[in-house]
Coordinates of C-alpha atoms and ligand atoms in Angstrom, one line a residue:
X20 CA 70.9 120.0 121.8
X21 CA 74.1 121.0 123.5
X22 CA 77.1 121.8 121.2
X23 CA 80.6 122.3 122.5
X24 CA 83.3 123.8 120.2
X25 CA 87.0 123.6 120.9
X26 CA 89.1 126.5 119.5
X27 CA 85.8 128.4 119.4
X28 CA 87.5 131.8 118.9
X29 CA 89.4 130.7 115.8
X30 CA 88.2 131.4 112.3
X31 CA 86.4 128.2 111.7
X32 CA 85.3 127.6 115.3
X33 CA 83.7 131.1 115.6
X34 CA 82.1 130.9 112.2
X35 CA 80.5 127.5 112.9
X36 CA 79.3 128.6 116.4
X37 CA 77.8 131.7 114.9
X38 CA 76.1 129.7 112.1
X39 CA 74.6 127.3 114.5
X40 CA 73.4 130.2 116.7
X41 CA 71.6 131.7 113.8
X42 CA 70.3 128.5 112.1
X43 CA 69.7 126.3 115.2
X44 CA 68.5 128.9 117.7
X45 CA 67.4 126.2 120.2
X46 CA 70.9 124.8 120.5
X47 CA 73.0 125.6 123.6
X48 CA 76.4 126.5 122.3
X49 CA 79.6 126.8 124.3
X50 CA 83.3 126.4 123.8
X51 CA 86.8 126.8 124.9
X52 CA 89.9 128.5 123.4
X53 CA 93.4 129.1 124.8
X54 CA 93.8 132.2 122.6
X55 CA 97.1 131.1 121.2
X56 CA 96.2 132.3 117.7
X57 CA 96.8 136.0 117.4
X58 CA 93.5 137.7 116.7
X59 CA 91.3 135.0 118.4
X60 CA 90.8 137.2 121.4
X61 CA 88.7 139.6 119.2
X62 CA 86.1 136.9 118.8
X63 CA 85.5 136.3 122.5
X64 CA 83.1 139.3 123.0
X65 CA 81.5 138.9 119.6
X66 CA 80.5 135.3 120.4
X67 CA 79.4 136.2 123.9
X68 CA 77.2 139.0 122.5
X69 CA 75.5 136.3 120.4
X70 CA 74.7 134.2 123.5
X71 CA 77.5 131.7 123.1
X72 CA 79.4 130.8 126.2
X73 CA 83.1 131.1 125.8
X74 CA 85.7 130.0 128.4
X75 CA 89.4 129.9 128.5
X76 CA 90.5 126.3 128.2
X77 CA 93.4 124.3 126.7
X78 CA 92.8 121.0 125.0
X79 CA 96.3 119.9 126.0
X80 CA 95.2 120.0 129.7
X81 CA 93.1 117.0 130.7
X82 CA 92.0 118.8 133.8
X83 CA 90.4 121.6 131.7
X84 CA 87.8 119.0 130.8
X85 CA 87.1 117.9 134.3
X86 CA 84.5 120.5 135.2
X87 CA 82.8 120.6 131.8
X88 CA 79.2 119.5 131.9
X89 CA 77.8 116.9 129.5
X90 CA 77.1 117.9 125.9
X91 CA 75.6 116.1 122.9
X92 CA 78.2 117.0 120.3
X93 CA 81.7 118.3 120.2
X94 CA 83.1 120.1 117.2
X95 CA 86.9 120.1 117.4
X96 CA 88.4 123.1 115.7
X97 CA 91.3 123.7 118.2
X98 CA 94.7 123.2 116.5
X99 CA 97.8 124.8 115.2
X100 CA 96.6 124.6 111.6
X101 CA 99.8 125.5 109.8
X102 CA 101.4 122.9 107.5
X103 CA 104.7 124.2 109.0
X104 CA 103.6 123.6 112.6
X105 CA 106.5 122.1 114.5
X106 CA 109.1 122.8 111.9
X107 CA 109.0 126.5 111.7
X108 CA 110.8 128.6 114.3
X109 CA 107.5 129.5 116.0
X110 CA 106.6 126.1 117.5
X111 CA 108.5 123.0 118.5
X112 CA 107.6 119.6 117.1
X113 CA 106.5 118.6 120.6
X114 CA 104.2 121.6 120.9
X115 CA 102.6 120.9 117.5
X116 CA 101.9 117.3 118.6
X117 CA 100.6 118.4 122.0
X118 CA 98.1 120.8 120.4
X119 CA 97.0 118.7 117.5
X120 CA 97.2 115.1 118.8
X121 CA 97.4 114.9 122.6
X122 CA 94.6 117.5 122.6
X123 CA 92.5 115.0 120.6
X124 CA 93.1 112.3 123.2
X125 CA 91.8 114.6 125.9
X126 CA 88.8 115.4 123.8
X127 CA 88.1 111.7 123.0
X128 CA 88.3 110.9 126.7
X129 CA 85.7 113.7 127.3
X130 CA 83.4 112.4 124.6
X131 CA 83.7 108.9 126.1
X132 CA 82.9 110.2 129.6
X133 CA 79.8 112.3 128.6
X134 CA 78.8 110.1 125.7
X135 CA 79.0 112.9 123.2
X136 CA 79.5 112.6 119.4
X137 CA 82.6 114.1 117.8
X138 CA 83.0 116.1 114.6
X139 CA 86.8 116.1 113.8
X140 CA 88.0 118.7 111.5
X141 CA 90.8 117.0 109.6
X142 CA 92.6 118.3 106.6
X143 CA 93.6 117.7 103.0
X144 CA 97.1 117.7 104.4
X145 CA 96.7 114.0 105.5
X146 CA 97.6 113.2 101.8
X147 CA 101.1 112.1 100.8
X148 CA 103.3 114.9 99.7
X149 CA 105.4 112.9 97.2
X150 CA 102.2 111.5 95.7
X151 CA 100.8 115.1 95.4
X152 CA 104.0 116.3 93.9
X153 CA 103.8 113.5 91.3
X154 CA 100.2 114.3 90.1
X155 CA 99.9 114.6 86.3
X156 CA 99.7 118.3 85.8
X157 CA 100.2 120.6 82.8
X158 CA 102.0 123.9 83.3
X159 CA 99.4 126.1 81.8
X160 CA 100.1 129.9 81.5
X161 CA 98.7 130.9 84.9
X162 CA 97.9 127.7 86.7
X163 CA 98.7 124.0 87.0
X164 CA 96.0 122.1 85.3
X165 CA 95.1 118.4 85.4
X166 CA 96.5 116.3 82.5
X167 CA 93.8 114.0 81.2
X168 CA 96.1 112.3 78.7
X169 CA 98.0 110.2 81.3
X170 CA 97.0 107.1 83.1
X171 CA 94.5 107.6 86.0
X172 CA 96.0 108.0 89.5
X173 CA 94.5 106.0 92.4
X174 CA 92.2 108.5 94.3
X175 CA 92.7 111.5 92.1
X176 CA 91.3 113.0 89.0
X177 CA 90.5 116.4 87.5
X178 CA 87.7 116.5 90.1
X179 CA 90.2 116.4 92.9
X180 CA 91.4 114.0 95.5
X181 CA 89.1 111.3 97.0
X182 CA 89.7 109.6 100.4
X183 CA 91.3 106.8 98.4
X184 CA 94.4 108.9 97.7
X185 CA 97.6 107.9 99.4
X186 CA 98.2 109.0 102.9
X187 CA 101.8 107.6 103.0
X188 CA 104.4 109.6 104.8
X189 CA 105.7 112.3 104.5
X190 CA 102.5 114.3 105.0
X191 CA 104.0 117.0 107.2
X192 CA 104.0 117.0 111.0
X193 CA 100.6 118.8 110.9
X194 CA 99.2 116.3 108.5
X195 CA 100.4 113.3 110.5
X196 CA 99.0 114.7 113.8
X197 CA 95.6 115.0 112.0
X198 CA 95.9 111.5 110.5
X199 CA 96.8 110.0 113.9
X200 CA 93.9 111.9 115.4
X201 CA 91.6 110.3 112.8
X202 CA 92.8 106.8 113.7
X203 CA 92.3 107.4 117.4
X204 CA 88.8 108.9 116.8
X205 CA 87.7 105.9 114.8
X206 CA 89.2 103.6 117.5
X207 CA 87.3 105.4 120.3
X208 CA 84.1 105.3 118.1
X209 CA 84.3 101.5 117.8
X210 CA 85.5 100.8 121.4
X211 CA 83.1 103.2 123.2
X212 CA 80.2 103.5 120.8
X213 CA 79.9 107.2 120.3
X214 CA 79.3 108.8 116.8
X215 CA 82.3 110.3 115.0
X216 CA 82.4 112.2 111.7
X217 CA 85.7 113.1 110.1
X218 CA 85.8 115.9 107.6
X219 CA 89.1 116.3 105.7
X220 CA 88.8 119.9 104.7
X221 CA 90.5 121.7 101.9
X222 CA 91.2 125.4 102.2
X223 CA 88.5 127.1 104.2
X224 CA 88.2 130.8 103.5
X225 CA 86.1 133.8 104.4
X226 CA 85.9 137.2 106.1
X227 CA 87.6 137.4 109.5
X228 CA 90.2 134.7 108.8
X229 CA 93.5 135.2 110.4
X230 CA 95.8 134.8 107.4
X231 CA 99.5 134.1 107.1
X232 CA 101.5 133.0 104.2
X233 CA 101.4 129.4 105.5
X234 CA 97.8 129.2 106.5
X235 CA 94.7 131.1 105.3
X236 CA 96.3 131.9 102.0
X237 CA 93.3 133.6 100.3
X238 CA 92.8 135.9 103.3
X239 CA 96.5 136.6 103.6
X240 CA 97.0 137.3 99.9
X241 CA 94.0 139.6 99.6
X242 CA 94.8 141.6 102.8
X243 CA 98.5 141.9 101.9
X244 CA 97.7 142.9 98.4
X245 CA 95.1 145.5 99.5
X246 CA 97.7 147.1 101.7
X247 CA 100.5 146.8 99.0
X248 CA 102.6 144.7 101.4
X249 CA 105.4 142.8 99.7
X250 CA 104.2 139.5 98.2
X251 CA 106.2 136.6 96.8
X252 CA 105.4 133.5 94.6
X253 CA 107.5 130.9 96.3
X254 CA 108.6 127.6 94.6
X255 CA 107.3 126.1 91.4
X256 CA 109.5 128.4 89.3
X257 CA 108.3 131.4 91.2
X258 CA 105.3 131.5 88.9
X259 CA 102.4 131.4 91.2
X260 CA 100.8 128.4 89.4
X261 CA 100.0 126.5 92.6
X262 CA 96.3 125.8 92.8
X263 CA 93.9 125.4 95.8
X264 CA 90.1 125.2 96.1
X265 CA 88.3 127.4 98.6
X266 CA 85.3 126.5 100.8
X267 CA 83.2 128.9 102.9
X268 CA 82.7 127.9 106.6
X269 CA 79.0 128.3 106.3
X270 CA 78.9 125.5 103.7
X271 CA 80.9 123.4 106.1
X272 CA 78.4 124.2 108.9
X273 CA 75.5 123.0 106.7
X274 CA 77.3 119.7 106.3
X275 CA 78.1 119.4 110.0
X276 CA 74.4 120.1 110.8
X277 CA 73.4 117.2 108.6
X278 CA 76.0 114.9 110.3
X279 CA 74.8 115.9 113.8
X280 CA 71.2 115.2 112.7
X281 CA 71.9 112.0 110.9
X282 CA 69.9 109.2 112.4
X283 CA 71.1 106.0 110.7
X284 CA 74.3 104.1 111.1
X285 CA 76.5 105.4 108.3
X286 CA 78.7 103.0 106.2
X287 CA 81.5 105.5 106.1
X288 CA 82.4 108.4 108.4
X289 CA 85.4 110.0 106.7
X290 CA 84.8 112.6 104.0
X291 CA 86.7 115.0 101.8
X292 CA 85.1 118.4 102.0
X293 CA 86.3 121.4 99.9
X294 CA 85.3 124.0 97.4
X295 CA 85.9 121.3 94.7
X296 CA 87.1 121.6 91.1
X297 CA 84.6 124.4 90.3
X298 CA 86.1 126.6 92.9
X299 CA 89.9 126.7 92.4
X300 CA 92.4 129.3 91.8
X301 CA 96.2 129.7 91.4
X302 CA 98.1 132.4 93.2
X303 CA 98.8 134.0 89.9
X304 CA 95.1 134.1 89.1
X305 CA 94.4 135.4 92.6
X306 CA 96.8 138.2 91.9
X307 CA 94.9 139.1 88.7
X308 CA 91.7 139.1 90.7
X309 CA 93.3 141.4 93.3
X310 CA 94.6 143.7 90.5
X311 CA 91.1 144.3 89.2
X312 CA 89.8 145.0 92.7
X313 CA 92.7 147.0 94.2
X314 CA 94.8 148.2 91.2
X315 CA 98.3 147.2 90.3
X316 CA 100.9 145.8 92.8
X317 CA 103.9 143.7 91.8
X318 CA 104.7 140.3 93.2
X319 CA 108.2 139.0 93.5
X320 CA 109.4 135.5 92.5
X321 CA 111.3 133.1 94.8
X322 CA 111.9 129.9 92.9
X323 CA 113.2 128.0 95.9
X324 CA 110.4 125.7 97.1
X325 CA 108.8 126.1 100.5
X326 CA 108.8 123.0 102.7
X327 CA 105.8 120.8 102.2
X328 CA 104.3 123.0 99.5
X329 CA 102.4 121.1 96.7
X330 CA 101.3 122.2 93.3
X331 CA 97.6 121.3 93.3
X332 CA 95.3 120.5 96.2
X333 CA 91.6 120.2 95.3
X334 CA 89.0 118.1 97.1
X335 CA 86.7 115.8 95.3
X336 CA 83.4 116.0 97.2
X337 CA 81.8 113.0 95.4
X338 CA 81.4 110.8 98.5
X339 CA 80.1 113.7 100.6
X340 CA 77.6 114.6 97.9
X341 CA 76.4 111.0 97.6
X342 CA 75.9 110.6 101.3
X343 CA 74.4 114.0 102.2
X344 CA 73.4 115.5 98.9
X345 CA 75.8 118.3 100.0
X346 CA 77.7 120.5 97.8
X347 CA 79.2 124.0 98.4
X348 CA 76.8 126.8 97.7
X349 CA 79.2 129.7 97.9
X350 CA 81.4 130.1 94.9
X351 CA 85.1 131.1 95.2
X352 CA 84.6 134.5 93.7
X353 CA 81.9 135.4 96.2
X354 CA 84.2 134.2 99.0
X355 CA 87.0 136.4 97.6
X356 CA 84.7 139.3 97.5
X357 CA 83.7 138.8 101.1
X358 CA 87.3 138.7 102.2
X359 CA 88.1 141.9 100.1
X360 CA 85.2 143.8 101.7
X361 CA 86.4 142.8 105.1
X362 CA 90.0 143.8 104.2
X363 CA 88.8 147.3 103.1
X364 CA 86.9 147.7 106.4
X365 CA 89.8 146.5 108.4
X366 CA 93.0 147.9 106.8
X367 CA 95.2 146.7 109.8
X368 CA 93.8 143.2 109.8
X369 CA 97.2 141.5 109.1
X370 CA 98.7 143.4 112.1
X371 CA 95.8 142.3 114.3
X372 CA 96.1 138.7 113.3
X373 CA 99.8 138.2 113.0
X374 CA 102.2 137.0 115.7
X375 CA 103.6 139.9 117.9
Ligands
NAD549 N1 91.3 127.1 107.7 C1 91.5 126.1 106.9 O1 91.8 126.3 105.7 C2 91.5 124.7 107.4 C3 91.6 123.7 106.4 C4 91.5 122.3 106.8 C5 91.4 122.0 108.2 N2 91.3 123.1 109.1 C6 91.1 122.7 110.5 O2 90.1 123.5 111.1 C7 90.4 123.8 112.4 C8 90.3 125.3 112.6 O3 91.2 126.0 111.8 P1 91.1 127.5 111.7 O4 91.5 127.9 110.4 O5 89.9 128.0 112.4 O6 92.4 127.9 112.6 P2 92.5 129.1 113.7 O7 93.9 129.2 114.1 O8 91.8 130.3 113.2 O9 91.7 128.5 115.0 C9 92.2 127.6 115.9 C10 91.7 128.1 117.3 O10 92.2 127.1 118.2 C11 92.8 127.7 119.3 N3 93.7 126.8 119.9 C12 94.9 126.4 119.4 N4 95.5 125.5 120.2 C13 94.6 125.3 121.3 C14 94.6 124.5 122.4 N5 95.6 123.8 122.7 N6 93.5 124.6 123.3 C15 92.4 125.4 123.0 N7 92.4 126.2 121.9 C16 93.4 126.1 121.0 C17 93.4 129.0 118.7 O11 93.6 130.0 119.7 C18 92.4 129.4 117.7 O12 91.4 130.3 118.2 C19 91.8 123.2 112.7 O13 91.7 121.9 113.3 C20 92.4 123.1 111.3 O14 93.4 122.0 111.3 C21 91.3 124.3 108.7

């Protein structure tokens, strides 16, 4: 089996490649990265030392795929994964679309040419921001909590969001490039008969993640807290009540392995994949966890909301569990512990993984 990973030196790409190296030793694993993500360069030699072939390549360049030999499966983890991609001062809207959507087209053309299956890593950010902002939530002391007393919402419950939840715009430029990528991937699947699995992932977290305030929040918060860097609760009254679930990349890898090895024609190919309702935490709760681990450090409040931020984003894994008997094995506390251990071993991690 030959596996090709785009964005292989990113957090998720390198974690998946390493997991497959260890758990599927007969697989030939290779990948490309354009090293645009600060810190990704560090993974190049680590992956090579594990017998994984890493080349420089940019998914935006169709010609970068020309000389690639045939593979059986492609895992697409190359992206600008920030919800602020294209609207912050770092990248233009065109650049975000080139990385996240035009890159998918080149990848689909490659899959078509070599008849490879595709695992597309999509995101919980394909879901409608106004619909997410309108979820029935109670303002509990330290976190937003689901309000069971109100009428049910289509595609959402205390268990999280299902794939039935609204994807109406606005979903952010990032979310819309992923949603458009999903549509194209399904279209190519039907037109050219190669297998496609789409995993809409919630927050993925673990040691070695390049964290910023906009992306990789668990890693960013723990590393910043450990170094007593200034931290701020932004929006939602500046209270830190916003909630996310957390998933370890090794759990995602186990799911992808099942998808690659799936032998029947599946009825559905799009799944929500996350830590789920048993693995959630608000920023305020994360601060309390950090205080126990690293001692006291104050967090400022900035009530003005951040663009595209939402109060509660939790994935309902119901469909994924029903199809694959898959559920996350790593709980959020063990993931936080792993990140904290890494932060203590790498006190300059945020400098290494932040933009120059
Ligand atoms: N980390 C999460 O919480 C999360 C959640 C949902 C979905 N995802 C998706 O998972 C994927 C991986 O995310 P991540 O957290 O590992 O991000 P990351 O930034 O750590 O990794 C992305 C990698 O892709 C590379 N890259 C970017 N543009 C490229 C291009 N044009 N050509 C080649 N390489 C390019 C970067 O250099 C980087 O190494 C993304 O598609 C992201 O949207 C991530």
